[in-house]
């Protein structure tokens, strides 16, 4: 092999991956920045510069900044999700009857098709549907309402659906992390007289700190990029429009590519800042890829 | 007492998970008259009433949906595995300039959520003439995947380079080493990637919805979504169709439970 051959050889292997990476991630990010300063409709040959107009609109027009408030519901819900997942991951890490069955049941929703989940919960929440029947059955009949039609509760219903769908993912991540803590640590703690709660506080939580902080990152970027649940279940009606639903409508229904790009840039910046802050707070010492 | 609370919470959670699915399962077997007359918690009178499934299957063109999904799944998975293992091989086994930059560019890309760039990505896919062809979904599933490169890289580190060197002393070329030694040894990593990526592609909605508008190209998600309009009031048909979409997931999950748990854990934490 000549030296010249050696030099281009690794690039040959990297070419497909790099080509795809640049074409479908880096070029779009660059283009998006460019479009965000224009009033392009996606069809015109020329792009009219628009300065900061699109950004001003995203931050001043209620239709656009309201979607951040909607994200708040999903963000709050992710705390519920993490708490439920952590509780069940801890109890299922120790001796429990039918452990594998419960593990399977808890995790299963995560594998389901998003459209299917949307339909399952549309059915559950419809007037006179499953939820209303169950509430009536246990004597809470007066609490029934238009779960998806009432703007005061619609987002809570949708965020609840999101908790149902994603708790299994957090659960499996926590379970894996807890199981990587060596068993002797618990034994030693038990000899020292530490109860379950102390074991949880002083062994489990520090042992899985990394995965807990990763879950919060996923929760933040996840709650900013919610799309399927509101799109399928309410179509964004009754005040349930999220950032991505709004961006989708702006770009693909109203053909305001410039404005939609500005929204996407704002979203991207928020996600990057959040990730950066998290990396600062919890340094990821385990990244060593080469 | 403590144990009682523990099992009570487990059973309560199981009810919360299973009840929404069970009631839809019930609805799938009810006739239209029966559906209107009975409550959601009432089981169907005839468990062998498959009419709704037949309607859903033919009206929703489910066979076509499964076929399109399978084609996209097969091509994207094969492609992801080849592209990912080749890149991991190059990064792990070669020394070359800008290696850190290349690695960094994969890392940074993992921070960009796919949904944010779709507005701009759409224009690129359009300019390639791929909108309304299965090719659009395939290139996007290939192109947006950085996690699999990580999983391959992590795994590649555990394959001793002395194996490569021994083969090269025997006269094997670099590519032969990749194909005959590295690729077969990567099987566990390939299985992990195939599982997490397979689940993600089967369940993906946004990309097919955006790029595969023509009804002939419908995948399983979009075929199901199309029921929303015309069948809005016929819940028994929608229920049957939803069950058809869920069924393969149940089967795969029961068969591959352990592999799926491990795959998800490996995929999410790397």
CSV table of N, CA, C and O in Angstrom, one decimal, chain A residues 40-136:
chain,number,residue,atom,x,y,z
A,40,UNK,N,-39.6,33.9,3.0
A,40,UNK,CA,-39.7,32.9,2.0
A,40,UNK,C,-41.0,32.0,2.2
A,40,UNK,O,-41.3,31.7,3.3
A,41,UNK,N,-41.6,31.7,1.1
A,41,UNK,CA,-42.8,30.8,1.2
A,41,UNK,C,-42.5,29.4,0.7
A,41,UNK,O,-43.4,28.5,0.6
A,42,UNK,N,-41.2,29.1,0.4
A,42,UNK,CA,-40.9,27.8,0.0
A,42,UNK,C,-41.0,27.5,-1.5
A,42,UNK,O,-40.6,26.5,-2.0
A,43,UNK,N,-41.6,28.4,-2.2
A,43,UNK,CA,-41.8,28.2,-3.7
A,43,UNK,C,-41.1,29.3,-4.5
A,43,UNK,O,-40.5,29.0,-5.5
A,44,UNK,N,-41.1,30.5,-4.1
A,44,UNK,CA,-40.5,31.6,-4.8
A,44,UNK,C,-39.0,31.3,-5.1
A,44,UNK,O,-38.3,30.7,-4.3
A,45,UNK,N,-38.6,31.8,-6.3
A,45,UNK,CA,-37.2,31.6,-6.6
A,45,UNK,C,-36.3,32.6,-5.8
A,45,UNK,O,-35.2,32.2,-5.4
A,46,UNK,N,-36.8,33.8,-5.5
A,46,UNK,CA,-36.1,34.7,-4.7
A,46,UNK,C,-36.6,34.7,-3.3
A,46,UNK,O,-37.7,34.5,-3.0
A,47,UNK,N,-35.7,35.0,-2.4
A,47,UNK,CA,-36.1,35.1,-1.0
A,47,UNK,C,-36.0,36.5,-0.5
A,47,UNK,O,-34.9,37.1,-0.6
A,48,UNK,N,-37.1,37.1,-0.1
A,48,UNK,CA,-37.1,38.5,0.3
A,48,UNK,C,-36.5,38.5,1.7
A,48,UNK,O,-37.0,37.9,2.7
A,49,UNK,N,-35.5,39.4,1.9
A,49,UNK,CA,-34.9,39.5,3.3
A,49,UNK,C,-36.0,40.1,4.2
A,49,UNK,O,-36.7,41.0,3.8
A,50,UNK,N,-36.0,39.7,5.4
A,50,UNK,CA,-37.0,40.2,6.4
A,50,UNK,C,-36.4,40.7,7.7
A,50,UNK,O,-37.1,41.0,8.6
A,51,UNK,N,-35.1,40.7,7.7
A,51,UNK,CA,-34.4,41.1,9.0
A,51,UNK,C,-34.8,40.2,10.2
A,51,UNK,O,-34.9,39.0,10.0
A,52,UNK,N,-35.1,40.9,11.3
A,52,UNK,CA,-35.5,40.2,12.5
A,52,UNK,C,-37.0,40.0,12.6
A,52,UNK,O,-37.5,39.6,13.7
A,53,UNK,N,-37.7,40.4,11.6
A,53,UNK,CA,-39.2,40.4,11.7
A,53,UNK,C,-39.8,39.1,12.2
A,53,UNK,O,-40.7,39.1,13.1
A,54,UNK,N,-39.3,38.0,11.6
A,54,UNK,CA,-39.8,36.7,12.1
A,54,UNK,C,-39.6,36.4,13.5
A,54,UNK,O,-40.5,35.9,14.2
A,55,UNK,N,-38.4,36.8,14.0
A,55,UNK,CA,-38.1,36.5,15.4
A,55,UNK,C,-39.0,37.4,16.3
A,55,UNK,O,-39.4,37.0,17.4
A,56,UNK,N,-39.1,38.7,15.9
A,56,UNK,CA,-40.0,39.6,16.6
A,56,UNK,C,-41.4,39.0,16.8
A,56,UNK,O,-42.0,39.0,17.8
A,57,UNK,N,-41.9,38.4,15.7
A,57,UNK,CA,-43.2,37.8,15.7
A,57,UNK,C,-43.3,36.6,16.6
A,57,UNK,O,-44.3,36.5,17.3
A,58,UNK,N,-42.3,35.8,16.6
A,58,UNK,CA,-42.3,34.6,17.4
A,58,UNK,C,-42.4,35.0,18.9
A,58,UNK,O,-43.1,34.4,19.7
A,59,UNK,N,-41.7,36.1,19.3
A,59,UNK,CA,-41.8,36.5,20.7
A,59,UNK,C,-42.9,37.4,21.1
A,59,UNK,O,-43.2,37.6,22.2
A,60,UNK,N,-43.6,38.1,20.1
A,60,UNK,CA,-44.6,39.0,20.5
A,60,UNK,C,-46.0,38.5,20.2
A,60,UNK,O,-47.0,38.9,20.9
A,61,UNK,N,-46.2,37.7,19.1
A,61,UNK,CA,-47.5,37.3,18.7
A,61,UNK,C,-47.9,36.1,19.7
A,61,UNK,O,-47.2,35.2,19.8
A,62,UNK,N,-49.1,36.3,20.3
A,62,UNK,CA,-49.5,35.3,21.3
A,62,UNK,C,-49.5,33.9,20.8
A,62,UNK,O,-49.2,32.9,21.5
A,63,UNK,N,-50.0,33.8,19.5
A,63,UNK,CA,-50.1,32.4,18.9
A,63,UNK,C,-48.8,31.7,19.0
A,63,UNK,O,-48.7,30.5,19.1
A,64,UNK,N,-47.7,32.4,18.9
A,64,UNK,CA,-46.3,31.8,18.9
A,64,UNK,C,-45.7,31.6,20.2
A,64,UNK,O,-45.2,30.5,20.5
A,65,UNK,N,-45.8,32.6,21.1
A,65,UNK,CA,-45.2,32.3,22.4
A,65,UNK,C,-46.0,31.5,23.3
A,65,UNK,O,-45.5,30.9,24.3
A,66,UNK,N,-47.3,31.4,23.0
A,66,UNK,CA,-48.2,30.6,23.9
A,66,UNK,C,-47.8,29.1,23.9
A,66,UNK,O,-48.0,28.5,24.9
A,67,UNK,N,-47.2,28.7,22.8
A,67,UNK,CA,-46.8,27.3,22.7
A,67,UNK,C,-45.8,26.9,23.8
A,67,UNK,O,-45.7,25.8,24.2
A,68,UNK,N,-45.0,27.9,24.3
A,68,UNK,CA,-44.1,27.6,25.3
A,68,UNK,C,-44.8,27.3,26.6
A,68,UNK,O,-44.4,26.4,27.4
A,69,UNK,N,-46.0,28.0,26.9
A,69,UNK,CA,-46.8,27.7,28.0
A,69,UNK,C,-47.3,26.3,28.0
A,69,UNK,O,-47.3,25.5,29.0
A,70,UNK,N,-47.7,25.8,26.8
A,70,UNK,CA,-48.2,24.5,26.6
A,70,UNK,C,-47.1,23.5,26.9
A,70,UNK,O,-47.3,22.5,27.6
A,71,UNK,N,-45.9,23.8,26.5
A,71,UNK,CA,-44.7,22.9,26.8
A,71,UNK,C,-44.6,22.7,28.3
A,71,UNK,O,-44.2,21.6,28.8
A,72,UNK,N,-45.0,23.8,29.1
A,72,UNK,CA,-44.9,23.7,30.5
A,72,UNK,C,-45.7,22.5,31.1
A,72,UNK,O,-45.2,21.9,32.1
A,73,UNK,N,-46.9,22.2,30.5
A,73,UNK,CA,-47.6,21.1,31.0
A,73,UNK,C,-46.9,19.8,30.9
A,73,UNK,O,-46.9,19.0,31.8
A,74,UNK,N,-46.2,19.6,29.7
A,74,UNK,CA,-45.5,18.4,29.4
A,74,UNK,C,-44.3,18.3,30.3
A,74,UNK,O,-43.9,17.2,30.7
A,75,UNK,N,-43.7,19.5,30.6
A,75,UNK,CA,-42.5,19.5,31.4
A,75,UNK,C,-42.8,19.1,32.8
A,75,UNK,O,-42.2,18.2,33.5
A,76,UNK,N,-43.9,19.7,33.3
A,76,UNK,CA,-44.4,19.3,34.7
A,76,UNK,C,-44.7,17.9,34.8
A,76,UNK,O,-44.4,17.2,35.7
A,77,UNK,N,-45.4,17.4,33.7
A,77,UNK,CA,-45.8,16.0,33.7
A,77,UNK,C,-44.5,15.0,33.7
A,77,UNK,O,-44.6,13.9,34.3
A,78,UNK,N,-43.4,15.5,33.2
A,78,UNK,CA,-42.3,14.6,33.1
A,78,UNK,C,-41.7,14.4,34.5
A,78,UNK,O,-41.1,13.4,34.8
A,79,UNK,N,-42.0,15.3,35.5
A,79,UNK,CA,-41.6,15.1,36.9
A,79,UNK,C,-42.4,13.9,37.4
A,79,UNK,O,-41.9,13.0,38.1
A,80,UNK,N,-43.7,13.9,37.1
A,80,UNK,CA,-44.6,12.8,37.6
A,80,UNK,C,-44.0,11.5,37.0
A,80,UNK,O,-43.9,10.5,37.7
A,81,UNK,N,-43.7,11.6,35.7
A,81,UNK,CA,-43.2,10.4,35.0
A,81,UNK,C,-41.9,9.9,35.6
A,81,UNK,O,-41.8,8.7,35.9
A,82,UNK,N,-41.0,10.8,36.0
A,82,UNK,CA,-39.7,10.3,36.5
A,82,UNK,C,-40.0,9.8,37.9
A,82,UNK,O,-39.4,8.7,38.3
A,83,UNK,N,-40.9,10.4,38.7
A,83,UNK,CA,-41.2,9.9,40.0
A,83,UNK,C,-41.8,8.5,40.0
A,83,UNK,O,-41.3,7.6,40.7
A,84,UNK,N,-42.8,8.3,39.1
A,84,UNK,CA,-43.4,7.0,39.0
A,84,UNK,C,-42.4,6.0,38.6
A,84,UNK,O,-42.3,4.9,39.2
A,85,UNK,N,-41.6,6.3,37.6
A,85,UNK,CA,-40.6,5.4,37.0
A,85,UNK,C,-39.6,5.0,38.1
A,85,UNK,O,-39.2,3.8,38.2
A,86,UNK,N,-39.2,6.0,38.8
A,86,UNK,CA,-38.1,5.7,39.9
A,86,UNK,C,-38.7,4.8,41.0
A,86,UNK,O,-38.1,3.8,41.4
A,87,UNK,N,-39.9,5.1,41.4
A,87,UNK,CA,-40.6,4.3,42.4
A,87,UNK,C,-40.6,2.8,42.0
A,87,UNK,O,-40.2,1.9,42.7
A,88,UNK,N,-41.2,2.6,40.8
A,88,UNK,CA,-41.3,1.2,40.3
A,88,UNK,C,-40.0,0.5,40.0
A,88,UNK,O,-39.8,-0.7,40.2
A,89,UNK,N,-39.0,1.3,39.5
A,89,UNK,CA,-37.7,0.7,39.2
A,89,UNK,C,-37.1,0.3,40.5
A,89,UNK,O,-36.4,-0.8,40.6
A,90,UNK,N,-37.2,1.0,41.6
A,90,UNK,CA,-36.6,0.6,42.9
A,90,UNK,C,-37.3,-0.6,43.4
A,90,UNK,O,-36.7,-1.6,43.8
A,91,UNK,N,-38.7,-0.6,43.5
A,91,UNK,CA,-39.3,-1.8,44.1
A,91,UNK,C,-39.1,-3.0,43.2
A,91,UNK,O,-39.0,-4.1,43.7
A,92,UNK,N,-39.0,-2.9,41.9
A,92,UNK,CA,-38.8,-4.1,41.0
A,92,UNK,C,-37.3,-4.5,40.9
A,92,UNK,O,-37.0,-5.5,40.3
A,93,UNK,N,-36.5,-3.7,41.6
A,93,UNK,CA,-35.1,-4.2,41.6
A,93,UNK,C,-34.8,-5.2,42.7
A,93,UNK,O,-33.8,-5.9,42.7
A,94,UNK,N,-35.8,-5.2,43.6
A,94,UNK,CA,-35.6,-6.2,44.7
A,94,UNK,C,-36.6,-7.3,44.5
A,94,UNK,O,-37.5,-7.3,43.6
A,95,UNK,N,-36.5,-8.4,45.3
A,95,UNK,CA,-37.3,-9.5,45.2
A,95,UNK,C,-38.8,-9.2,45.2
A,95,UNK,O,-39.3,-8.6,46.2
A,96,UNK,N,-39.5,-9.5,44.1
A,96,UNK,CA,-40.9,-9.3,44.0
A,96,UNK,C,-41.5,-10.4,43.2
A,96,UNK,O,-40.9,-10.8,42.2
A,97,UNK,N,-42.7,-10.9,43.6
A,97,UNK,CA,-43.3,-11.9,42.8
A,97,UNK,C,-43.7,-11.3,41.5
A,97,UNK,O,-44.1,-10.2,41.4
A,98,UNK,N,-43.8,-12.2,40.5
A,98,UNK,CA,-44.2,-11.8,39.1
A,98,UNK,C,-43.4,-10.6,38.6
A,98,UNK,O,-43.9,-9.7,37.9
A,99,UNK,N,-42.1,-10.5,39.0
A,99,UNK,CA,-41.3,-9.3,38.7
A,99,UNK,C,-41.3,-9.1,37.2
A,99,UNK,O,-41.5,-7.9,36.7
A,100,UNK,N,-41.0,-10.1,36.4
A,100,UNK,CA,-40.9,-9.9,35.0
A,100,UNK,C,-42.2,-9.5,34.3
A,100,UNK,O,-42.2,-8.8,33.4
A,101,UNK,N,-43.3,-10.1,34.9
A,101,UNK,CA,-44.6,-9.7,34.3
A,101,UNK,C,-44.8,-8.2,34.5
A,101,UNK,O,-45.2,-7.5,33.6
A,102,UNK,N,-44.6,-7.7,35.8
A,102,UNK,CA,-44.8,-6.3,36.0
A,102,UNK,C,-43.9,-5.4,35.2
A,102,UNK,O,-44.2,-4.4,34.7
A,103,UNK,N,-42.6,-5.9,35.1
A,103,UNK,CA,-41.6,-5.1,34.3
A,103,UNK,C,-42.2,-5.0,32.9
A,103,UNK,O,-42.2,-3.9,32.3
A,104,UNK,N,-42.7,-6.1,32.3
A,104,UNK,CA,-43.2,-6.1,30.9
A,104,UNK,C,-44.3,-5.1,30.8
A,104,UNK,O,-44.4,-4.3,29.9
A,105,UNK,N,-45.3,-5.2,31.8
A,105,UNK,CA,-46.5,-4.4,31.7
A,105,UNK,C,-46.1,-2.9,31.7
A,105,UNK,O,-46.6,-2.1,30.9
A,106,UNK,N,-45.2,-2.5,32.6
A,106,UNK,CA,-44.8,-1.1,32.8
A,106,UNK,C,-44.1,-0.6,31.6
A,106,UNK,O,-44.3,0.6,31.2
A,107,UNK,N,-43.3,-1.4,31.0
A,107,UNK,CA,-42.5,-0.9,29.8
A,107,UNK,C,-43.3,-0.9,28.5
A,107,UNK,O,-43.0,0.0,27.7
A,108,UNK,N,-44.2,-1.8,28.4
A,108,UNK,CA,-44.9,-2.0,27.1
A,108,UNK,C,-45.4,-0.8,26.4
A,108,UNK,O,-45.2,-0.6,25.2
A,109,UNK,N,-46.0,0.2,27.1
A,109,UNK,CA,-46.6,1.3,26.3
A,109,UNK,C,-45.5,2.1,25.5
A,109,UNK,O,-45.8,2.6,24.4
A,110,UNK,N,-44.3,2.1,26.0
A,110,UNK,CA,-43.3,2.8,25.2
A,110,UNK,C,-43.1,2.2,23.8
A,110,UNK,O,-42.7,3.0,22.9
A,111,UNK,N,-43.4,0.9,23.6
A,111,UNK,CA,-43.2,0.3,22.3
A,111,UNK,C,-44.3,0.6,21.3
A,111,UNK,O,-44.2,0.3,20.2
A,112,UNK,N,-45.4,1.2,21.8
A,112,UNK,CA,-46.6,1.3,21.0
A,112,UNK,C,-46.5,2.4,20.0
A,112,UNK,O,-45.9,3.5,20.3
A,113,UNK,N,-47.1,2.2,18.9
A,113,UNK,CA,-47.2,3.2,17.8
A,113,UNK,C,-47.9,4.5,18.3
A,113,UNK,O,-48.9,4.4,19.0
A,114,UNK,N,-47.3,5.6,18.0
A,114,UNK,CA,-47.8,6.9,18.5
A,114,UNK,C,-49.3,7.2,18.1
A,114,UNK,O,-50.1,7.7,18.9
A,115,UNK,N,-49.6,6.8,16.9
A,115,UNK,CA,-51.0,7.0,16.4
A,115,UNK,C,-51.9,6.1,17.1
A,115,UNK,O,-53.0,6.5,17.5
A,116,UNK,N,-51.5,4.9,17.4
A,116,UNK,CA,-52.3,3.9,18.1
A,116,UNK,C,-52.5,4.5,19.5
A,116,UNK,O,-53.7,4.5,20.0
A,117,UNK,N,-51.5,5.0,20.2
A,117,UNK,CA,-51.7,5.6,21.5
A,117,UNK,C,-52.7,6.7,21.5
A,117,UNK,O,-53.5,6.9,22.3
A,118,UNK,N,-52.5,7.6,20.4
A,118,UNK,CA,-53.5,8.7,20.3
A,118,UNK,C,-54.9,8.2,20.2
A,118,UNK,O,-55.8,8.7,20.9
A,119,UNK,N,-55.2,7.2,19.5
A,119,UNK,CA,-56.5,6.6,19.3
A,119,UNK,C,-57.0,6.0,20.6
A,119,UNK,O,-58.2,6.2,21.0
A,120,UNK,N,-56.1,5.3,21.3
A,120,UNK,CA,-56.5,4.6,22.6
A,120,UNK,C,-56.9,5.7,23.5
A,120,UNK,O,-58.0,5.5,24.2
A,121,UNK,N,-56.3,6.8,23.6
A,121,UNK,CA,-56.7,7.8,24.6
A,121,UNK,C,-57.8,8.7,24.1
A,121,UNK,O,-58.5,9.3,24.9
A,122,UNK,N,-57.9,8.9,22.8
A,122,UNK,CA,-59.1,9.6,22.3
A,122,UNK,C,-60.4,8.8,22.8
A,122,UNK,O,-61.3,9.4,23.2
A,123,UNK,N,-60.3,7.5,22.7
A,123,UNK,CA,-61.4,6.7,23.1
A,123,UNK,C,-61.6,6.8,24.6
A,123,UNK,O,-62.7,6.8,25.1
A,124,UNK,N,-60.5,6.8,25.3
A,124,UNK,CA,-60.6,6.8,26.8
A,124,UNK,C,-61.2,8.1,27.3
A,124,UNK,O,-62.0,8.2,28.2
A,125,UNK,N,-60.9,9.2,26.6
A,125,UNK,CA,-61.3,10.6,27.1
A,125,UNK,C,-62.6,11.0,26.5
A,125,UNK,O,-63.1,12.1,26.9
A,126,UNK,N,-63.2,10.3,25.6
A,126,UNK,CA,-64.4,10.8,24.9
A,126,UNK,C,-65.6,10.9,25.9
A,126,UNK,O,-65.6,10.1,26.9
A,127,UNK,N,-66.5,11.8,25.7
A,127,UNK,CA,-67.6,12.0,26.6
A,127,UNK,C,-68.4,10.6,26.7
A,127,UNK,O,-68.7,10.0,25.7
A,128,UNK,N,-68.6,10.2,27.9
A,128,UNK,CA,-69.3,8.9,28.1
A,128,UNK,C,-68.3,7.8,27.9
A,128,UNK,O,-68.8,6.6,27.9
A,129,UNK,N,-67.1,8.0,27.7
A,129,UNK,CA,-66.1,7.0,27.4
A,129,UNK,C,-65.6,6.3,28.7
A,129,UNK,O,-66.2,6.4,29.7
A,130,UNK,N,-64.5,5.6,28.5
A,130,UNK,CA,-63.9,4.8,29.6
A,130,UNK,C,-63.7,5.6,30.9
A,130,UNK,O,-64.1,5.2,32.0
A,131,UNK,N,-63.0,6.7,30.8
A,131,UNK,CA,-62.7,7.5,32.0
A,131,UNK,C,-64.0,7.9,32.7
A,131,UNK,O,-64.1,7.7,33.9
A,132,UNK,N,-64.9,8.4,32.0
A,132,UNK,CA,-66.2,8.8,32.6
A,132,UNK,C,-66.9,7.7,33.3
A,132,UNK,O,-67.4,7.8,34.4
A,133,UNK,N,-66.9,6.5,32.6
A,133,UNK,CA,-67.5,5.3,33.1
A,133,UNK,C,-66.9,4.9,34.4
A,133,UNK,O,-67.5,4.6,35.4
A,134,UNK,N,-65.5,4.9,34.4
A,134,UNK,CA,-64.8,4.5,35.6
A,134,UNK,C,-65.1,5.4,36.7
A,134,UNK,O,-65.4,5.0,37.9
A,135,UNK,N,-65.0,6.7,36.4
A,135,UNK,CA,-65.3,7.7,37.5
A,135,UNK,C,-66.7,7.6,38.1
A,135,UNK,O,-66.9,7.6,39.3
A,136,UNK,N,-67.7,7.3,37.2
A,136,UNK,CA,-69.0,7.1,37.6
A,136,UNK,C,-69.1,5.8,38.5
A,136,UNK,O,-69.7,5.9,39.6
